[in-house]
Amino acid sequence: MAKSEISSQSTPQLPQVLLMREPPAFTLCGEQPFSSDKFRYLKAYESTLPLDQFLTTHAQSVQAILSSHNAPVTAAILRLLPEARLVVTTSAGLNQIDLPECRRRGIKVANSGTVSAANVADLAIALLIDVKRKISASNRYVKQGLWSTNEDYPLGSKLRGKRVGIVGLGSIGSEIAKRLEAFGCYISYNSRNQKPSVSYPFYHEVHELAADSDVLIICCALNDQTHHLIDKEVLSALGKEGFIVNVGRGPIIDEKEMVRCLMKGEIAGAGLDVFEDEPDVPQELFALDNVVLSPHRAVFTQESINDLGKLVVGNLEAFFSSKPLLSEFLGD
Amino acid sequence: MAKSEISSQSTPQLPQVLLMREPPAFTLCGEQPFSSDKFRYLKAYESTLPLDQFLTTHAQSVQAILSSHNAPVTAAILRLLPEARLVVTTSAGLNQIDLPECRRRGIKVANSGTVSAANVADLAIALLIDVKRKISASNRYVKQGLWSTNEDYPLGSKLRGKRVGIVGLGSIGSEIAKRLEAFGCYISYNSRNQKPSVSYPFYHEVHELAADSDVLIICCALNDQTHHLIDKEVLSALGKEGFIVNVGRGPIIDEKEMVRCLMKGEIAGAGLDVFEDEPDVPQELFALDNVVLSPHRAVFTQESINDLGKLVVGNLEAFFSSKPLLSEFLGD
């Protein structure tokens, strides 16, 4: 009781954490898991001011920013916030944050760390089995009452013995590999550098990995090097029996080219949680049974929101009390 | 060429294998993977005669029967076939075959052995993640164009740390357990007898297993002991946070009671490949997003049909040349 009195008395003096857009986690589950009595959120999206005016107005009081995959932190924004010293993000990926500019300005960055790795890996596996064994399509088939009138439902294909190429063997990729080994798949991978601790075959070139794979799973970070990494050449190397799963970021794949390949049967199917221009999804994909779509929810489950909330709050409270961050991003 | 001439010349003398109904594997992929030049199929379902007359007409020439999950081999049928000495089935389950009557008549039985265990296990996992992470539902949500207009898509729940009770720890159940361990689930099981080689906690009573589980996966054989094994008491013990997956046989679950529980929210969701009265599925399930349905296809993939064909042909050829069967069922 004493605590809440102090908290409500001291609210005006609480340090502020800037939110430029509502994080998807807030939209999905409310603000409560991300709340603290040590700071309060300053919500640009609830103001009638244009963003730059809002930032200019609050320039002196913003030391910390909470970002999310849909809330970019650009150099132009950081120029308006000279006191900023921390960007925390609810996402695992950091592509929406101008990391060189943060470094130049001495701004620390903390992401969602490995909190969501298991969830993202689970969704990658779900999308893969779903598209290979036609789960969503067969669910619709049965629910439309077609089973009793139509015996022609097409067969799916097996997982055991399939060669899976993982693009990006970080915490998420490693969780994916562990699961796929239990299904009897053969794992290879591509990443910036070969991992000395890993025995899976390493491919320096993604198109060579694709050529030797039945399935390609994309779970690397999006940056200048990985933008459209999965291009026409890679998709063509994957081939018409090949499946692709993307739980990384939409722009890692040349989406137009992938849509063309899916429509022409130049690749066999896709399971996609992320897209180039979310929430817009290429409508050509809507009619394809060999494509399973998910609305960028790989990291989110009922359980993970609480874990993520604890980590976000922990990072922000640590910053405001000058303690080490819980999940500081120290560069690749 | 010489072989095919001999084959076509000798066709009239080839031993016959009785088919009472077209096996789903034939419907899905044609007869070719199940064909041999050592025997030919005698198809009751292509005759205009009623089944009993057909069987009486061919009584003296039928030594072997090819069954499937939808083609019962009852005592009444066996009485009409005094020369029958073998029943092969394309199914893993043997519930459609009167095993005591086969034993009494000295008729050997061969099933699909472990050919399909990995496929069935994959489908069980797919149904489980699909219903827990709402894959089919989110696929529909995105494909209906709702993502860009509606942010209220409900969250799924995590697999890691969940307690999964496996009912029937044979070859399929063991493959399921292996996969779920990689997802970080805790496995317990129920079966007729505790398995000395297995360290998972054993529950003698299914309702106790259900009470201690977040998910129940049904993959035991259907027989007199397991008919409606999953009844009101078990479903109630599983509870409103609990999920059920059935890749065994429909009648292992009291389907009416399960439908009632799903509609009332007394259990959280279900992934079902099998039903009490296939291909009829309770229509109440069609509108439920927390229910994922599959048209009894757990054993079937493009690859498994060929493996299954080799095993069926191998068993039948072995029988006609008096060699040991490849997958003789020797009792539980």
XYZ file of C-alpha atoms in Angstrom:
664
model
C 0.000 0.000 0.000
C 2.838 2.323 0.989
C 4.491 1.480 -2.306
C 1.491 2.475 -4.399
C 1.139 5.752 -2.497
C 4.761 6.603 -3.139
C 4.304 5.548 -6.748
C 1.272 7.727 -7.342
C 2.791 10.654 -5.480
C 6.006 10.445 -7.471
C 4.440 9.862 -10.916
C 5.160 13.385 -12.195
C 8.865 12.918 -11.443
C 9.151 9.452 -12.966
C 11.574 9.181 -15.878
C 9.854 8.861 -19.222
C 10.231 6.156 -21.864
C 9.320 7.283 -25.359
C 6.940 5.158 -27.443
C 6.584 6.346 -31.027
C 4.124 3.659 -32.084
C 2.130 1.244 -29.971
C 4.132 -1.980 -29.776
C 2.231 -5.036 -31.111
C 2.711 -6.612 -27.661
C 0.657 -3.761 -26.101
C -2.029 -4.110 -28.755
C -2.256 -7.852 -28.169
C -2.098 -8.015 -24.399
C -2.338 -4.535 -22.975
C 0.329 -2.448 -21.278
C 0.247 -4.159 -17.903
C 3.120 -6.681 -18.443
C 5.332 -3.743 -19.479
C 4.433 -1.394 -16.613
C 6.679 -0.318 -13.777
C 6.543 2.139 -10.886
C 10.082 3.253 -11.800
C 9.193 4.897 -15.131
C 6.236 5.871 -17.277
C 5.559 5.762 -20.997
C 5.401 8.926 -23.091
C 3.183 7.991 -26.040
C 3.778 9.984 -29.210
C 0.963 8.053 -30.916
C -1.600 9.424 -28.463
C -0.617 13.022 -29.243
C -2.229 15.158 -31.925
C 1.189 16.699 -32.676
C 3.134 15.475 -35.700
C 5.947 13.155 -34.561
C 8.807 15.641 -35.089
C 7.027 18.367 -33.133
C 6.225 15.899 -30.393
C 9.866 14.843 -30.192
C 11.106 18.420 -30.203
C 8.677 19.282 -27.392
C 9.951 16.395 -25.234
C 13.580 16.441 -26.418
C 15.100 17.204 -23.020
C 13.157 14.598 -21.060
C 13.630 11.504 -23.242
C 16.561 9.379 -22.156
C 15.083 6.007 -23.140
C 13.037 4.741 -26.088
C 10.969 1.567 -26.330
C 10.905 0.411 -29.944
C 9.293 -2.564 -31.673
C 9.637 -4.067 -35.132
C 7.130 -1.549 -36.498
C 8.623 1.529 -34.769
C 11.835 2.649 -36.510
C 14.528 4.527 -34.611
C 16.284 6.442 -37.380
C 19.184 8.894 -37.351
C 16.679 11.704 -38.038
C 14.703 10.767 -34.925
C 17.812 10.439 -32.784
C 18.977 13.905 -33.894
C 15.814 15.311 -32.280
C 16.529 13.479 -29.003
C 19.960 14.636 -27.798
C 19.491 13.193 -24.291
C 18.635 9.667 -25.478
C 21.002 7.041 -24.053
C 19.026 3.790 -24.461
C 16.854 2.017 -27.039
C 15.068 -1.109 -25.828
C 13.032 -3.096 -28.345
C 10.353 -5.743 -27.900
C 11.677 -7.469 -31.030
C 14.522 -9.943 -31.432
C 15.537 -8.243 -34.692
C 17.169 -4.811 -34.649
C 16.742 -3.887 -38.312
C 14.424 -0.966 -37.492
C 17.128 0.686 -35.361
C 19.984 2.687 -36.880
C 22.718 0.851 -34.990
C 25.727 2.841 -36.351
C 24.011 6.086 -35.333
C 23.318 4.665 -31.858
C 26.974 3.669 -31.547
C 28.128 7.128 -32.694
C 25.897 8.791 -30.094
C 26.803 6.397 -27.270
C 23.251 5.043 -27.126
C 22.938 1.514 -25.749
C 20.599 -0.983 -27.358
C 18.804 -3.952 -25.767
C 16.634 -6.456 -27.647
C 14.360 -9.327 -26.601
C 17.402 -11.588 -26.338
C 16.588 -15.279 -26.353
C 13.218 -14.865 -24.584
C 11.338 -15.795 -27.735
C 13.732 -18.186 -29.460
C 11.681 -21.290 -28.555
C 8.435 -19.659 -29.708
C 9.908 -18.564 -33.018
C 11.435 -22.014 -33.552
C 8.082 -23.667 -32.761
C 6.338 -21.474 -35.319
C 8.977 -22.223 -37.968
C 8.414 -25.957 -37.446
C 4.645 -25.468 -37.420
C 4.729 -23.571 -40.728
C 7.013 -26.201 -42.240
C 4.923 -29.243 -41.259
C 1.752 -27.344 -42.038
C 2.757 -26.592 -45.593
C 4.398 -29.988 -46.208
C 1.568 -32.059 -44.683
C -1.157 -29.612 -45.847
C -2.654 -29.132 -42.381
C -4.385 -25.783 -42.951
C -5.615 -26.932 -46.352
C -6.940 -30.229 -45.004
C -8.575 -28.478 -42.056
C -10.478 -26.312 -44.525
C -11.272 -29.360 -46.684
C -12.837 -31.213 -43.762
C -14.585 -28.139 -42.335
C -16.164 -27.373 -45.687
C -17.690 -30.853 -45.600
C -15.725 -32.038 -48.657
C -14.292 -35.207 -47.134
C -17.465 -37.250 -47.468
C -18.048 -36.190 -51.081
C -14.563 -35.917 -52.528
C -11.783 -38.458 -52.084
C -9.203 -36.563 -54.129
C -7.437 -34.726 -51.363
C -3.754 -34.505 -52.399
C -1.021 -36.112 -50.319
C 1.560 -34.185 -48.384
C 5.181 -35.120 -48.077
C 7.306 -36.571 -45.316
C 9.766 -34.723 -43.074
C 12.111 -37.570 -42.193
C 15.220 -37.609 -44.335
C 14.649 -34.127 -45.757
C 17.612 -31.761 -46.107
C 16.903 -28.491 -44.324
C 19.091 -25.428 -44.878
C 18.939 -22.914 -42.036
C 19.844 -19.343 -42.966
C 21.077 -17.764 -39.729
C 22.164 -20.147 -36.962
C 21.720 -17.902 -33.922
C 19.605 -18.748 -30.889
C 16.472 -19.196 -33.031
C 18.210 -21.185 -35.774
C 19.784 -23.477 -33.177
C 16.388 -24.158 -31.578
C 14.974 -24.932 -35.029
C 17.843 -27.326 -35.755
C 17.358 -29.159 -32.448
C 13.681 -29.755 -33.242
C 14.302 -30.842 -36.836
C 16.897 -33.378 -35.754
C 14.161 -35.103 -33.738
C 12.106 -35.312 -36.959
C 15.010 -37.065 -38.719
C 15.935 -34.131 -40.970
C 19.481 -33.376 -42.107
C 20.613 -29.868 -41.167
C 23.004 -27.539 -43.003
C 23.367 -23.816 -42.482
C 24.522 -20.483 -43.771
C 25.600 -17.586 -41.600
C 28.095 -14.749 -41.767
C 30.748 -17.003 -40.272
C 31.120 -20.715 -39.699
C 30.396 -21.662 -36.075
C 33.292 -23.672 -34.650
C 31.046 -25.325 -32.049
C 28.579 -26.714 -34.610
C 29.007 -29.900 -36.638
C 26.313 -29.191 -39.277
C 27.725 -28.574 -42.771
C 28.353 -24.852 -43.337
C 27.679 -23.108 -46.663
C 29.291 -19.777 -47.324
C 26.930 -19.124 -50.257
C 23.164 -19.244 -49.741
C 22.462 -20.331 -53.310
C 24.705 -23.369 -52.793
C 22.880 -24.162 -49.551
C 19.564 -23.840 -51.432
C 20.758 -26.157 -54.194
C 21.552 -28.858 -51.625
C 18.337 -28.384 -49.583
C 14.720 -29.576 -49.762
C 13.684 -26.798 -47.379
C 15.165 -23.381 -46.623
C 14.334 -21.750 -43.274
C 15.087 -18.040 -42.950
C 15.821 -16.871 -39.412
C 18.765 -14.488 -39.812
C 18.784 -10.788 -38.921
C 17.727 -8.234 -41.521
C 20.530 -5.811 -42.390
C 22.191 -4.376 -45.490
C 23.894 -7.697 -46.182
C 20.751 -9.817 -45.882
C 18.258 -7.509 -47.664
C 16.923 -9.597 -50.595
C 19.498 -12.277 -49.760
C 16.902 -14.783 -50.980
C 16.712 -13.658 -54.582
C 15.886 -15.207 -57.932
C 19.118 -17.183 -58.009
C 18.553 -18.703 -54.558
C 14.894 -19.545 -55.256
C 15.848 -21.096 -58.552
C 18.536 -23.181 -56.787
C 15.927 -24.331 -54.231
C 13.851 -25.525 -57.163
C 10.348 -26.757 -57.822
C 10.431 -29.431 -55.097
C 11.757 -26.945 -52.546
C 9.916 -25.272 -49.663
C 10.747 -21.988 -47.963
C 9.873 -20.839 -44.435
C 10.459 -17.264 -43.264
C 10.356 -16.341 -39.584
C 13.100 -13.685 -39.956
C 12.004 -10.483 -41.678
C 10.058 -10.009 -44.897
C 12.688 -8.049 -46.843
C 15.261 -10.839 -46.493
C 13.329 -12.439 -49.370
C 12.716 -10.717 -52.694
C 8.969 -11.085 -52.150
C 7.871 -10.273 -55.704
C 10.197 -12.939 -57.040
C 9.026 -15.467 -54.427
C 5.365 -14.800 -55.279
C 6.163 -15.308 -58.963
C 7.974 -18.593 -58.193
C 5.060 -19.837 -56.049
C 2.500 -18.973 -58.713
C 4.536 -20.587 -61.487
C 5.327 -23.704 -59.420
C 9.039 -22.879 -59.538
C 9.183 -23.586 -55.816
C 6.866 -26.063 -54.079
C 5.457 -24.031 -51.209
C 6.031 -21.513 -48.446
C 5.262 -20.894 -44.778
C 5.529 -17.180 -44.016
C 5.240 -15.245 -40.764
C 6.815 -12.050 -42.132
C 6.352 -9.913 -45.243
C 8.004 -6.974 -46.974
C 5.210 -4.487 -46.329
C 3.283 -5.630 -43.250
C 0.394 -5.832 -42.645
C -0.068 -5.869 -46.422
C 0.417 -9.332 -47.848
C 0.603 -10.064 -51.593
C -2.955 -11.047 -52.451
C -1.764 -13.561 -55.029
C -0.821 -15.763 -52.062
C -4.358 -15.847 -50.642
C -5.609 -18.490 -53.072
C -2.601 -20.810 -52.851
C -3.051 -23.985 -50.788
C 0.708 -24.560 -50.778
C 1.267 -21.310 -48.891
C 0.567 -20.914 -45.172
C 0.500 -17.384 -43.782
C 0.838 -16.087 -40.234
C 0.505 -12.433 -39.117
C 4.037 -11.848 -37.737
C 3.332 -13.604 -34.452
C 6.313 -15.958 -34.163
C 7.549 -14.373 -30.930
C 4.157 -14.003 -29.316
C 2.380 -16.464 -27.078
C 0.350 -15.922 -23.942
C 3.392 -17.019 -21.936
C 6.049 -15.081 -23.842
C 4.352 -11.707 -23.365
C 4.975 -11.948 -19.638
C 8.588 -13.038 -20.143
C 9.092 -10.226 -22.633
C 7.467 -7.726 -20.259
C 9.833 -8.743 -17.457
C 12.845 -8.323 -19.732
C 11.753 -4.925 -21.093
C 10.942 -3.599 -17.636
C 14.155 -5.133 -16.243
C 16.264 -3.407 -18.911
C 14.564 -0.035 -18.383
C 14.710 -0.210 -14.580
C 18.389 -1.245 -14.769
C 19.120 1.760 -17.015
C 17.354 4.251 -14.734
C 19.227 2.923 -11.707
C 22.571 2.805 -13.553
C 22.864 -0.973 -13.382
C 24.009 -3.286 -16.215
C 21.334 -4.004 -18.830
C 19.821 -7.506 -18.895
C 20.115 -8.043 -22.658
C 22.429 -5.400 -24.090
C 23.178 -5.813 -27.781
C 26.936 -5.596 -28.102
C 27.221 -5.897 -31.885
C 27.565 -8.898 -34.170
C 10.211 -58.322 -71.932
C 10.324 -62.090 -71.342
C 9.117 -61.442 -67.799
C 6.108 -59.420 -68.884
C 5.151 -62.066 -71.463
C 5.305 -64.776 -68.812
C 3.387 -62.533 -66.484
C 0.618 -61.812 -68.922
C 0.452 -65.432 -70.079
C 0.253 -66.664 -66.505
C -2.217 -64.038 -65.241
C -5.174 -66.421 -65.169
C -3.251 -68.769 -62.881
C -1.974 -66.056 -60.511
C -3.149 -66.385 -56.932
C -5.849 -63.906 -55.969
C -5.877 -61.365 -53.149
C -9.365 -60.348 -52.065
C -10.186 -56.655 -51.738
C -13.596 -55.982 -50.235
C -13.352 -52.196 -50.386
C -10.913 -50.023 -52.254
C -8.121 -49.137 -49.807
C -7.675 -45.365 -49.282
C -4.086 -45.810 -50.488
C -5.384 -46.992 -53.891
C -7.853 -44.111 -54.074
C -5.115 -41.610 -53.269
C -2.275 -42.915 -55.404
C -3.544 -45.645 -57.674
C -2.894 -49.367 -57.523
C 0.580 -49.328 -59.029
C 2.645 -49.232 -55.791
C 0.687 -52.313 -54.617
C 0.968 -54.335 -57.814
C 2.956 -57.503 -58.340
C 3.403 -60.097 -61.052
C 3.078 -62.802 -58.388
C -0.589 -62.201 -57.561
C -3.602 -60.234 -58.687
C -6.385 -58.434 -56.859
C -9.946 -59.750 -56.815
C -12.108 -56.700 -56.277
C -15.447 -57.335 -54.629
C -16.264 -53.619 -54.911
C -16.150 -53.783 -58.707
C -18.710 -56.605 -58.802
C -22.449 -56.097 -59.057
C -22.960 -59.070 -56.719
C -23.775 -58.432 -53.076
C -20.653 -59.043 -50.950
C -21.765 -62.358 -49.448
C -22.640 -63.797 -52.854
C -19.343 -62.535 -54.252
C -17.446 -64.195 -51.407
C -19.388 -67.469 -51.784
C -18.625 -67.476 -55.525
C -14.884 -67.070 -54.918
C -14.684 -68.977 -51.632
C -12.314 -71.653 -52.891
C -9.819 -69.282 -54.533
C -9.274 -66.740 -51.783
C -6.281 -67.515 -49.607
C -5.265 -63.916 -48.880
C -7.180 -60.724 -48.089
C -5.923 -57.153 -48.294
C -7.791 -55.055 -45.741
C -7.577 -51.385 -44.786
C -8.987 -49.361 -41.906
C -12.298 -49.013 -43.758
C -12.594 -52.677 -44.822
C -13.604 -54.886 -41.877
C -12.662 -58.554 -41.776
C -15.345 -60.015 -39.519
C -16.023 -63.553 -38.342
C -19.047 -63.631 -40.701
C -16.801 -62.826 -43.659
C -14.165 -65.352 -42.630
C -16.822 -68.078 -42.358
C -17.493 -67.581 -46.085
C -13.780 -67.920 -46.924
C -12.660 -71.320 -45.624
C -9.375 -71.252 -47.584
C -8.224 -67.857 -46.209
C -4.847 -68.093 -44.483
C -3.653 -64.459 -44.497
C -4.992 -60.975 -43.845
C -2.662 -58.102 -44.746
C -3.776 -54.565 -43.948
C -2.555 -51.207 -45.203
C -3.302 -49.769 -41.753
C -1.176 -49.744 -38.622
C -4.294 -50.410 -36.525
C -5.972 -53.819 -36.575
C -9.286 -52.911 -34.974
C -11.241 -53.713 -38.149
C -9.994 -57.318 -38.113
C -11.514 -59.997 -35.878
C -8.203 -61.128 -34.436
C -9.544 -63.930 -32.180
C -11.386 -65.415 -35.169
C -8.216 -65.214 -37.258
C -6.283 -66.975 -34.492
C -8.954 -69.677 -34.209
C -8.815 -70.312 -37.950
C -5.005 -70.228 -38.190
C -5.090 -67.077 -40.309
C -1.954 -64.959 -40.133
C -2.204 -61.179 -39.925
C 0.306 -58.543 -41.132
C -0.071 -54.800 -40.649
C 1.839 -51.754 -41.877
C 4.346 -52.252 -39.070
C 6.445 -49.201 -38.335
C 6.459 -47.944 -41.952
C 4.269 -44.991 -41.037
C 5.269 -44.271 -37.443
C 7.285 -41.156 -38.340
C 4.481 -39.797 -40.529
C 1.858 -40.322 -37.852
C 4.102 -38.742 -35.233
C 4.747 -35.752 -37.524
C 1.013 -35.250 -37.984
C 0.370 -35.481 -34.242
C 2.960 -32.743 -33.637
C 1.568 -30.677 -36.518
C -1.978 -30.878 -35.123
C -0.718 -29.995 -31.658
C 1.316 -26.928 -32.677
C -1.374 -25.936 -35.142
C -4.101 -25.836 -32.533
C -1.894 -24.343 -29.795
C -0.300 -21.656 -31.997
C -3.487 -21.180 -34.106
C -1.749 -21.787 -37.453
C -4.798 -22.794 -39.511
C -6.860 -20.032 -37.928
C -4.169 -17.388 -38.527
C -3.670 -18.588 -42.101
C -7.358 -18.008 -42.720
C -7.200 -14.649 -40.919
C -4.380 -13.396 -43.147
C -5.820 -14.906 -46.346
C -9.168 -13.245 -45.708
C -7.338 -9.910 -45.618
C -8.206 -9.285 -41.952
C -4.683 -8.545 -40.740
C -4.563 -5.006 -42.074
C -7.990 -4.116 -40.696
C -8.143 -6.000 -37.417
C -5.393 -6.169 -34.828
C -7.294 -8.378 -32.397
C -5.984 -11.748 -33.448
C -5.788 -13.874 -30.273
C -2.480 -15.230 -29.022
C -1.577 -18.886 -29.033
C 0.284 -20.664 -26.284
C 3.787 -21.996 -25.937
C 4.914 -25.618 -26.198
C 8.057 -25.451 -24.048
C 7.452 -26.655 -20.539
C 4.054 -28.175 -21.292
C 3.152 -31.563 -19.797
C 2.128 -33.973 -22.535
C 0.428 -37.274 -21.714
C 0.814 -39.900 -24.442
C -1.860 -42.618 -24.477
C -0.190 -45.617 -26.117
C 3.611 -45.647 -26.176
C 4.226 -47.979 -29.123
C 6.313 -47.117 -32.184
C 4.163 -44.067 -32.950
C 3.973 -42.839 -29.356
C 7.745 -43.174 -28.997
C 8.334 -41.112 -32.143
C 5.948 -38.465 -30.785
C 7.794 -38.397 -27.460
C 11.176 -37.994 -29.173
C 9.926 -34.959 -31.103
C 8.228 -33.351 -28.101
C 11.383 -33.653 -26.007
C 13.114 -31.431 -28.584
C 10.348 -28.848 -28.026
C 11.059 -28.883 -24.284
C 7.849 -30.692 -23.266
C 7.579 -33.052 -20.312
C 6.354 -36.504 -21.323
C 4.260 -38.968 -19.313
C 2.357 -41.941 -20.683
C -0.343 -44.512 -20.243
C -0.317 -47.938 -21.824
C -1.509 -51.422 -20.946
C 1.754 -52.090 -19.161
C 4.634 -49.978 -17.941
C 7.627 -50.146 -20.327
C 10.771 -51.124 -18.416
C 13.022 -49.460 -21.011
C 11.340 -46.056 -20.710
C 12.044 -43.417 -18.056
C 8.923 -41.254 -18.636
C 6.454 -41.344 -15.729
C 3.866 -44.104 -16.243
C 0.196 -43.697 -15.332
C -1.938 -46.773 -14.947
C -5.136 -44.694 -15.079
C -5.793 -42.396 -18.050
C -7.854 -39.943 -15.996
C -4.901 -39.476 -13.649
C -2.599 -38.906 -16.629
C -5.123 -36.363 -17.970
C -5.281 -34.554 -14.629
C -1.484 -34.121 -14.672
C -1.258 -33.111 -18.371
C -1.700 -29.929 -20.426
C -2.064 -32.019 -23.579
C -3.273 -35.569 -24.186
C -2.154 -37.331 -27.385
C -4.072 -40.470 -28.336
C -2.079 -42.992 -30.367
C -3.019 -46.359 -28.870
C -4.728 -49.213 -30.703
C -8.523 -49.385 -30.763
C -9.869 -52.521 -29.102
C -12.511 -53.484 -26.539
C -10.389 -52.047 -23.735
C -9.741 -48.686 -25.428
C -13.209 -48.053 -26.919
C -14.363 -44.746 -25.364
C -11.314 -44.841 -23.091
C -11.332 -41.036 -23.332
C -14.686 -40.417 -21.676
C -16.340 -37.665 -19.702
C -14.202 -38.345 -16.646
C -10.923 -38.137 -18.600
C -11.950 -34.989 -20.499
C -13.035 -33.371 -17.277
C -9.677 -34.264 -15.694
C -7.872 -32.723 -18.693
C -9.826 -29.546 -17.999
C -10.513 -26.240 -19.660
C -6.852 -25.414 -20.297
C -6.211 -28.866 -21.781
C -5.762 -29.860 -25.425
C -6.404 -33.239 -27.020
C -4.863 -34.718 -30.174
C -6.140 -37.959 -31.723
C -4.129 -39.815 -34.351
C -5.287 -43.251 -33.104
C -8.865 -44.153 -33.966
C -12.023 -42.109 -33.579
C -13.910 -44.437 -31.225
C -11.120 -44.275 -28.604
C -12.728 -40.951 -27.676
C -16.374 -40.557 -26.707
C -16.850 -38.122 -29.580
C -20.226 -36.739 -28.498
C -18.805 -35.911 -25.095
C -15.673 -34.346 -26.620
C -17.772 -32.173 -28.949
C -19.832 -31.052 -25.978
C -16.667 -30.204 -23.999
C -15.207 -28.254 -26.937
C -18.395 -26.292 -27.464
C -18.761 -25.499 -23.758
C -15.062 -24.587 -23.347
C -14.603 -27.473 -20.918
C -11.432 -28.386 -22.822
C -9.296 -25.809 -24.662
C -8.941 -27.324 -28.118
C -8.415 -30.404 -30.263
C -6.422 -31.632 -33.248
C -8.172 -34.612 -34.811
C -7.162 -36.905 -37.663
C -9.716 -39.617 -36.839
C -13.425 -39.693 -36.040
C -16.047 -42.141 -34.845
C -17.993 -42.308 -38.105
C -15.621 -41.388 -40.950
C -15.894 -39.622 -43.312
C -18.707 -37.982 -41.348
C -17.387 -35.412 -38.904
C -19.546 -33.711 -36.240
C -20.566 -30.470 -37.924
C -20.467 -28.594 -34.629
C -16.656 -28.720 -34.982
C -16.621 -26.908 -38.324
C -17.037 -23.443 -36.837
C -14.519 -23.841 -34.003
C -11.160 -22.108 -34.463
C -9.693 -24.089 -31.582
C -10.260 -27.351 -33.451
C -8.047 -28.488 -36.350
C -9.340 -31.358 -38.474
C -7.517 -33.714 -40.840
C -9.154 -36.397 -43.030
C -7.516 -39.540 -41.543
C -4.274 -39.045 -43.419
C -1.682 -39.418 -40.663
C -0.030 -42.433 -42.297
C -0.094 -41.083 -45.830
C 2.552 -39.048 -47.580
C 3.856 -39.237 -51.123
C 6.856 -41.136 -49.808
C 5.035 -43.487 -47.432
C 2.724 -44.855 -50.119
C 5.711 -46.408 -51.855
C 7.110 -47.797 -48.604
C 3.686 -49.163 -47.733
C 3.312 -50.666 -51.226
C 6.641 -52.481 -50.876
C 5.634 -53.874 -47.487
C 2.169 -55.020 -48.635
C 3.561 -56.631 -51.801
C 6.456 -58.122 -49.824
C 4.085 -59.713 -47.302
C 1.814 -61.126 -50.017
C 4.677 -62.442 -52.165
C 6.283 -63.998 -49.082
C 2.994 -65.726 -48.251
C 2.504 -67.116 -51.774
C 6.051 -68.461 -51.826
C 5.787 -69.872 -48.280
C 8.416 -67.538 -46.834
C 8.200 -65.677 -43.488
C 6.011 -62.562 -43.539
C 7.766 -59.186 -43.326
C 5.508 -57.678 -40.649
C 3.481 -60.471 -39.057
C 1.346 -59.357 -36.149
C 2.061 -61.792 -33.330
C -0.342 -60.413 -30.742
C 0.064 -57.784 -28.054
